[in-house]
Amino acid sequence: MLKHFAIVPGDGIGPEVVKVGTDCMEALCEISSFDFDGELFNIGGQRYLETGELLTDQDISDLKKKDAIYFGAIGDPRIKPGILEGGILLKMRAVFDQYINLRPVTSWFPYVPLKREVPFDIHFLRENTEDFYMGLGAKLRKDNGYRAEIGVKRESYDMGFDIKAEPSEDDEYSIEVGLLSRKGVTRFADYAFKYAQARGEDKVTLVDKANVITNNYGMQREIFQQKADEYGMKLDFMFVDAMSMAMIVRPETFGTVAVPNLFGDILTDLGAQLQGGLGMGGSGNINPHGLSMFEPIHGSAPDIAGQGKANPIAAVLAAEMLLDNQGFPEEGRMLHAAVRHCLDTMQVTPDLGGKLRTEEVGKAMVDFILNQKK
């Protein structure tokens, strides 16, 4: 079956690593039943600088016609931090209700920087549309009467806030609302336990900071416990600070880990370092019943863009996740094997101790894939 993918290279090293990923998928088309067409979308920093456009209504309409989105990276030093992230990446996750962010953390030996060589395969499920990543913030000052109206629009609900503060001292204050909905947490918990079951596990680990953020994460714990009872599975609780230490000391003890949005962003970067660096981490922004997007977890790295230094492995692993999501797990395993082959033969970029350029690593992977033809 022909699949229709939106290819969004983005900024910095995004186009370089995405090309390796698409080249590998094109190689798979030559040796398997998988076939795809990829339409390029010019969404990112350069277009914003030229037109002022972020994610437009036309972009959204066109993307909805695709089976999946393959994304590179966004970020441009000429643009204030938060503009591209909020106006493109976070908006895309919200508009398409991609409420699951899947980030595997796998022991890619010999690049694991731990003192003891122990295999691990942690799959982080990060809730992707709520918590403190909703843009629900404001500045409260004397000149605005310490008042603000803020709101959020989501696929599942809209919510507005009319804030009136009465500080005892005149000063400037800032607030950021971390919002969880029972519906949002329930579907997140349901997905987590189903995912763990599919992996052959009997437990989910829930990470939070319920000892200080009691309302949000207290409700989350309650809902996850209900789901654990419903599925007849175990549920472990971990505070995020303890989890960060445990990932270093005993990563092999974790399987499926559910984590709210903010803490998930932080822990999965730590996880990326455990498996060899940010250039080794792929991720999926998943709507189980709609349009999903797959991307490397690294940023746009403008300081090395165009120099052939970018590690394309994260983008290839994101392509593996895309193929698995689209019903081509065997082809996904071929991409995984191509990554393993390049690591084993030291056909890697300088960040992993190799001497190859980005495109040369890509060619090694393509050659490996084509050699699998029966």
Coordinates of C-alpha atoms in Angstrom, one line a residue:
M1 CA 0.0 0.0 0.0
L2 CA 1.3 3.5 -0.9
K3 CA 1.7 5.7 2.1
H4 CA 1.6 9.5 1.9
F5 CA 4.0 11.3 4.2
A6 CA 4.5 15.0 4.9
I7 CA 8.3 15.7 5.0
V8 CA 9.1 18.8 7.2
P9 CA 12.9 19.3 7.2
G10 CA 12.8 22.5 9.2
D11 CA 15.9 24.4 10.2
G12 CA 19.6 23.9 10.9
I13 CA 20.6 20.2 10.6
G14 CA 17.0 19.2 10.0
P15 CA 17.3 18.9 6.2
E16 CA 20.5 17.0 6.4
V17 CA 19.3 14.3 8.8
V18 CA 15.8 14.1 7.2
K19 CA 17.4 13.4 3.8
V20 CA 19.2 10.4 5.3
G21 CA 16.0 9.1 6.8
T22 CA 14.1 9.5 3.5
D23 CA 16.9 7.9 1.5
C24 CA 16.8 4.9 3.8
M25 CA 13.0 4.6 3.4
E26 CA 13.4 4.9 -0.4
A27 CA 15.9 2.0 -0.2
L28 CA 13.3 0.0 1.7
C29 CA 10.9 0.6 -1.2
E30 CA 13.3 -1.3 -3.5
I31 CA 13.4 -4.5 -1.4
S32 CA 10.0 -4.7 0.3
S33 CA 6.3 -4.1 -0.2
F34 CA 6.6 -0.7 1.5
D35 CA 6.1 2.3 -0.8
F36 CA 5.6 6.0 0.0
D37 CA 5.5 9.4 -1.5
G38 CA 6.8 12.3 0.5
E39 CA 5.6 15.9 0.0
L40 CA 8.0 18.6 1.3
F41 CA 6.5 21.3 3.5
N42 CA 8.4 24.5 4.0
I43 CA 7.6 25.1 7.6
G44 CA 10.2 26.6 9.9
G45 CA 12.4 29.6 10.7
Q46 CA 13.4 30.7 7.3
R47 CA 9.8 31.0 6.1
Y48 CA 8.9 32.8 9.3
L49 CA 11.6 35.4 8.7
E50 CA 10.5 35.9 5.2
T51 CA 6.7 35.9 5.7
G52 CA 5.9 36.0 9.4
E53 CA 4.0 32.7 9.1
L54 CA 4.3 29.9 11.6
L55 CA 1.9 26.9 11.3
T56 CA -0.9 28.3 9.0
D57 CA -4.5 27.1 8.5
Q58 CA -3.5 26.0 5.0
D59 CA -0.6 24.0 6.4
I60 CA -2.9 22.3 8.8
S61 CA -5.4 21.5 6.1
D62 CA -2.7 20.0 3.8
L63 CA -1.1 18.0 6.6
K64 CA -4.4 16.4 7.5
K65 CA -4.4 14.7 4.1
K66 CA -1.3 12.8 5.0
D67 CA -0.8 9.4 6.7
A68 CA 2.0 10.7 8.9
I69 CA 4.5 13.5 9.3
Y70 CA 8.3 13.1 9.2
F71 CA 9.8 16.1 10.9
G72 CA 13.4 17.3 11.1
A73 CA 14.1 20.2 13.6
I74 CA 13.2 23.8 14.2
G75 CA 15.2 26.6 15.8
D76 CA 17.0 29.6 14.4
P77 CA 19.3 31.9 16.4
R78 CA 17.8 34.9 14.6
I79 CA 14.4 34.2 16.2
K80 CA 13.5 34.7 19.8
P81 CA 13.3 31.3 21.7
G82 CA 9.7 30.1 22.1
I83 CA 8.3 31.6 18.9
L84 CA 9.0 28.6 16.6
E85 CA 8.5 26.0 19.3
G86 CA 5.2 27.4 20.4
G87 CA 3.9 28.5 17.0
I88 CA 4.9 25.3 15.1
L89 CA 5.9 22.3 17.2
L90 CA 3.6 22.7 20.2
K91 CA 0.7 23.9 18.0
M92 CA 1.1 20.9 15.8
R93 CA 0.9 18.5 18.7
A94 CA -2.2 20.3 20.0
V95 CA -4.0 20.7 16.6
F96 CA -3.6 17.1 15.7
D97 CA -4.1 15.9 19.3
Q98 CA -0.9 14.0 19.5
Y99 CA -1.2 13.3 23.1
I100 CA 1.4 10.6 23.4
N101 CA 5.2 11.4 23.0
L102 CA 7.0 8.1 22.7
R103 CA 10.8 8.2 23.4
P104 CA 12.7 4.9 23.7
V105 CA 15.9 4.9 25.6
T106 CA 18.0 1.9 24.5
S107 CA 21.5 0.7 25.5
W108 CA 23.4 1.3 22.2
F109 CA 26.7 -0.3 23.2
P110 CA 29.5 0.7 23.2
Y111 CA 28.3 4.3 23.5
V112 CA 26.5 3.9 26.9
P113 CA 28.6 6.1 29.3
L114 CA 27.8 4.1 32.4
K115 CA 30.5 2.3 34.5
R116 CA 28.7 -1.0 34.3
E117 CA 27.6 -2.5 31.0
V118 CA 24.0 -3.5 31.6
P119 CA 21.3 -3.7 28.8
F120 CA 18.3 -1.5 29.2
D121 CA 15.3 -0.6 27.0
I122 CA 13.1 2.1 28.7
H123 CA 10.2 3.4 26.8
F124 CA 9.1 6.8 28.0
L125 CA 5.5 7.7 27.4
R126 CA 5.3 11.5 27.9
E127 CA 1.9 13.1 28.0
N128 CA 2.2 15.6 25.1
T129 CA -0.7 18.2 25.3
E130 CA -1.2 19.3 28.9
D131 CA 0.8 20.0 32.1
F132 CA 3.1 23.1 31.9
Y133 CA 3.5 23.1 28.1
M134 CA 0.2 24.8 27.2
G135 CA 1.2 28.4 26.9
L136 CA -1.0 29.4 29.8
G137 CA 1.1 32.2 31.2
A138 CA 0.9 35.9 32.0
K139 CA 2.8 38.8 33.5
L140 CA 1.0 40.6 36.3
R141 CA 2.0 44.2 37.0
K142 CA 0.6 47.4 38.5
D143 CA 0.1 48.9 35.1
N144 CA -2.3 46.1 34.0
G145 CA -4.1 46.1 37.3
Y146 CA -2.6 42.7 38.2
R147 CA -5.1 41.2 35.8
A148 CA -4.8 38.9 32.8
E149 CA -7.1 36.8 30.6
I150 CA -5.5 33.7 29.3
G151 CA -6.9 30.6 27.6
V152 CA -6.2 27.5 25.7
K153 CA -7.8 25.7 22.8
R154 CA -7.4 22.0 22.4
E155 CA -9.0 19.3 20.3
S156 CA -10.9 18.0 23.3
Y157 CA -11.7 21.2 25.2
D158 CA -11.3 25.0 25.4
M159 CA -10.7 26.8 28.7
G160 CA -10.3 30.4 29.6
F161 CA -9.0 32.1 32.8
D162 CA -9.8 35.5 34.1
I163 CA -7.0 36.2 36.6
K164 CA -7.2 39.0 39.2
A165 CA -4.4 39.1 41.7
E166 CA -4.2 41.2 44.8
P167 CA -0.5 41.3 45.9
S168 CA 0.5 42.9 49.2
E169 CA 3.5 44.5 47.5
D170 CA 3.7 46.3 44.2
D171 CA 6.0 44.3 41.9
E172 CA 6.0 42.4 38.6
Y173 CA 4.8 38.8 38.9
S174 CA 4.7 36.0 36.4
I175 CA 2.6 32.9 36.4
E176 CA 2.4 29.7 34.3
V177 CA -0.5 27.4 34.7
G178 CA 0.0 23.6 34.6
L179 CA -3.3 22.1 33.6
L180 CA -4.4 18.5 33.7
S181 CA -7.9 17.3 32.7
R182 CA -9.4 14.0 34.0
K183 CA -10.2 13.1 30.4
G184 CA -6.6 13.8 29.3
V185 CA -5.0 11.8 32.1
T186 CA -7.4 8.9 31.7
R187 CA -6.6 8.4 28.0
F188 CA -2.9 8.8 28.8
A189 CA -3.1 6.1 31.5
D190 CA -5.1 3.8 29.3
Y191 CA -2.5 4.1 26.5
A192 CA 0.3 3.5 29.0
F193 CA -1.1 0.2 30.4
K194 CA -2.0 -1.1 26.9
Y195 CA 1.5 -0.2 25.7
A196 CA 3.1 -2.1 28.6
Q197 CA 0.9 -5.1 28.0
A198 CA 1.9 -5.1 24.3
R199 CA 5.5 -5.2 25.4
G200 CA 4.8 -8.2 27.6
E201 CA 5.2 -6.3 30.8
D202 CA 3.0 -6.3 34.0
K203 CA 3.9 -2.9 35.3
V204 CA 3.9 0.8 34.5
T205 CA 6.2 3.3 36.4
L206 CA 4.5 6.7 36.9
V207 CA 6.9 9.7 37.4
D208 CA 5.8 12.9 39.0
K209 CA 6.4 15.4 41.9
A210 CA 3.1 14.7 43.8
N211 CA 4.7 15.6 47.1
V212 CA 4.8 19.3 46.1
I213 CA 2.5 19.6 43.1
T214 CA -0.3 17.9 44.9
N215 CA -3.5 18.8 43.0
N216 CA -2.3 18.0 39.5
Y217 CA -0.2 14.9 40.2
G218 CA -2.5 13.7 43.0
M219 CA -5.3 13.5 40.5
Q220 CA -3.0 11.8 38.0
R221 CA -1.9 9.2 40.6
E222 CA -5.6 8.5 41.4
I223 CA -6.5 7.9 37.8
F224 CA -3.4 5.8 37.1
Q225 CA -4.2 3.6 40.1
Q226 CA -7.7 3.1 38.8
K227 CA -6.4 2.0 35.4
A228 CA -3.8 -0.3 37.1
D229 CA -6.7 -2.0 39.0
E230 CA -8.7 -2.2 35.8
Y231 CA -5.9 -3.9 33.8
G232 CA -4.8 -6.1 36.8
M233 CA -1.3 -4.7 36.5
K234 CA 1.2 -3.2 38.9
L235 CA 1.9 0.6 39.2
D236 CA 5.1 2.0 40.7
F237 CA 5.4 5.7 41.7
M238 CA 8.6 7.6 41.4
F239 CA 9.4 11.2 42.1
V240 CA 11.2 12.9 39.2
D241 CA 14.3 13.7 41.2
A242 CA 14.6 10.1 42.4
M243 CA 13.9 8.9 38.9
S244 CA 16.8 10.9 37.5
M245 CA 19.2 9.2 39.9
A246 CA 17.7 5.7 39.4
M247 CA 18.2 6.1 35.6
I248 CA 21.9 6.3 36.2
V249 CA 22.1 3.6 39.0
R250 CA 19.7 1.0 37.7
P251 CA 18.3 1.7 34.3
E252 CA 17.7 -2.0 33.6
T253 CA 14.9 -2.1 36.2
F254 CA 12.6 0.2 34.1
G255 CA 10.3 -0.7 31.2
T256 CA 7.3 1.4 30.4
V257 CA 7.5 4.8 32.1
A258 CA 4.7 7.3 32.0
V259 CA 5.6 10.9 32.8
P260 CA 3.9 14.3 32.5
N261 CA 5.0 16.8 29.8
L262 CA 7.6 19.0 31.5
F263 CA 9.4 16.2 33.4
G264 CA 9.2 14.0 30.3
D265 CA 11.1 16.6 28.3
I266 CA 13.9 16.6 30.9
L267 CA 14.2 12.9 31.7
T268 CA 14.2 11.8 28.0
D269 CA 17.2 14.2 27.3
L270 CA 19.0 12.4 30.2
G271 CA 17.9 9.2 28.6
A272 CA 19.4 10.2 25.3
Q273 CA 22.7 10.8 26.9
L274 CA 22.5 7.3 28.5
Q275 CA 22.2 5.8 25.1
G276 CA 25.0 7.8 23.4
G277 CA 23.9 11.4 23.1
L278 CA 21.1 13.5 21.6
G279 CA 22.0 12.2 18.1
M280 CA 20.8 8.8 19.1
G281 CA 17.2 9.6 20.2
G282 CA 14.1 9.3 18.0
S283 CA 10.6 10.1 19.1
G284 CA 7.0 9.9 18.0
N285 CA 4.2 12.4 18.7
I286 CA 1.3 10.0 18.5
N287 CA -2.4 10.3 18.1
P288 CA -3.5 6.7 18.3
H289 CA -6.6 7.4 16.1
G290 CA -5.3 10.2 13.9
L291 CA -2.2 12.0 12.4
S292 CA 1.1 11.3 14.1
M293 CA 4.5 13.0 13.7
F294 CA 7.9 11.4 14.1
E295 CA 11.2 13.4 14.7
P296 CA 14.6 13.2 16.2
I297 CA 14.7 14.6 19.8
H298 CA 17.7 16.9 19.1
G299 CA 17.4 20.5 18.1
S300 CA 18.4 22.3 15.0
A301 CA 22.1 22.7 16.0
P302 CA 22.7 25.7 13.8
D303 CA 26.4 25.8 14.8
I304 CA 27.1 22.7 12.8
A305 CA 24.5 23.0 10.1
G306 CA 25.8 22.4 6.6
Q307 CA 29.1 21.0 7.8
G308 CA 28.3 17.3 7.5
K309 CA 28.8 16.7 11.2
A310 CA 25.2 16.0 12.1
N311 CA 24.5 12.5 13.4
P312 CA 21.6 11.1 11.4
I313 CA 20.9 8.1 13.6
A314 CA 18.1 9.8 15.6
A315 CA 16.3 10.7 12.4
V316 CA 16.6 7.1 11.2
L317 CA 15.3 5.8 14.4
A318 CA 12.4 8.2 14.1
A319 CA 11.7 6.8 10.7
E320 CA 11.8 3.3 12.2
M321 CA 9.0 4.4 14.6
L322 CA 7.1 5.9 11.8
L323 CA 7.2 2.7 9.8
D324 CA 6.1 0.7 12.9
N325 CA 3.2 3.1 13.4
Q326 CA 2.1 2.8 9.8
G327 CA 2.0 -1.0 9.9
F328 CA 5.5 -1.9 8.5
P329 CA 7.3 -3.3 11.5
E330 CA 9.6 -5.6 9.4
E331 CA 10.9 -2.6 7.5
G332 CA 11.3 -0.7 10.7
R333 CA 13.5 -3.5 12.0
M334 CA 15.6 -3.2 8.9
L335 CA 16.3 0.4 9.8
H336 CA 17.2 -0.6 13.3
A337 CA 19.6 -3.2 11.9
A338 CA 21.1 -0.6 9.6
V339 CA 21.8 1.6 12.6
R340 CA 23.3 -1.3 14.5
H341 CA 25.5 -2.2 11.5
C342 CA 26.9 1.3 11.3
L343 CA 27.7 1.4 15.1
D344 CA 29.4 -2.1 14.9
T345 CA 31.5 -1.1 12.0
M346 CA 32.3 2.5 13.2
Q347 CA 30.7 4.0 10.2
V348 CA 29.5 7.0 12.3
T349 CA 30.0 10.8 12.7
P350 CA 32.6 12.5 14.8
D351 CA 30.4 12.8 17.9
L352 CA 30.5 9.0 18.2
G353 CA 34.2 8.8 17.5
G354 CA 33.9 8.2 13.8
K355 CA 35.2 10.1 10.8
L356 CA 32.3 10.0 8.3
R357 CA 30.2 12.9 7.2
T358 CA 26.4 12.8 7.6
E359 CA 25.7 11.8 4.0
E360 CA 28.4 9.1 4.2
V361 CA 26.7 7.5 7.2
G362 CA 23.5 7.7 5.2
K363 CA 25.1 5.9 2.3
A364 CA 26.4 3.1 4.5
M365 CA 22.9 2.6 5.9
V366 CA 21.3 2.6 2.4
D367 CA 23.9 0.1 1.1
F368 CA 23.2 -2.2 4.1
I369 CA 19.5 -2.1 3.4
L370 CA 19.8 -2.8 -0.3
N371 CA 22.1 -5.8 0.6
Q372 CA 19.2 -7.3 2.5
K373 CA 17.3 -7.9 -0.8
K374 CA 16.5 -11.6 -1.1

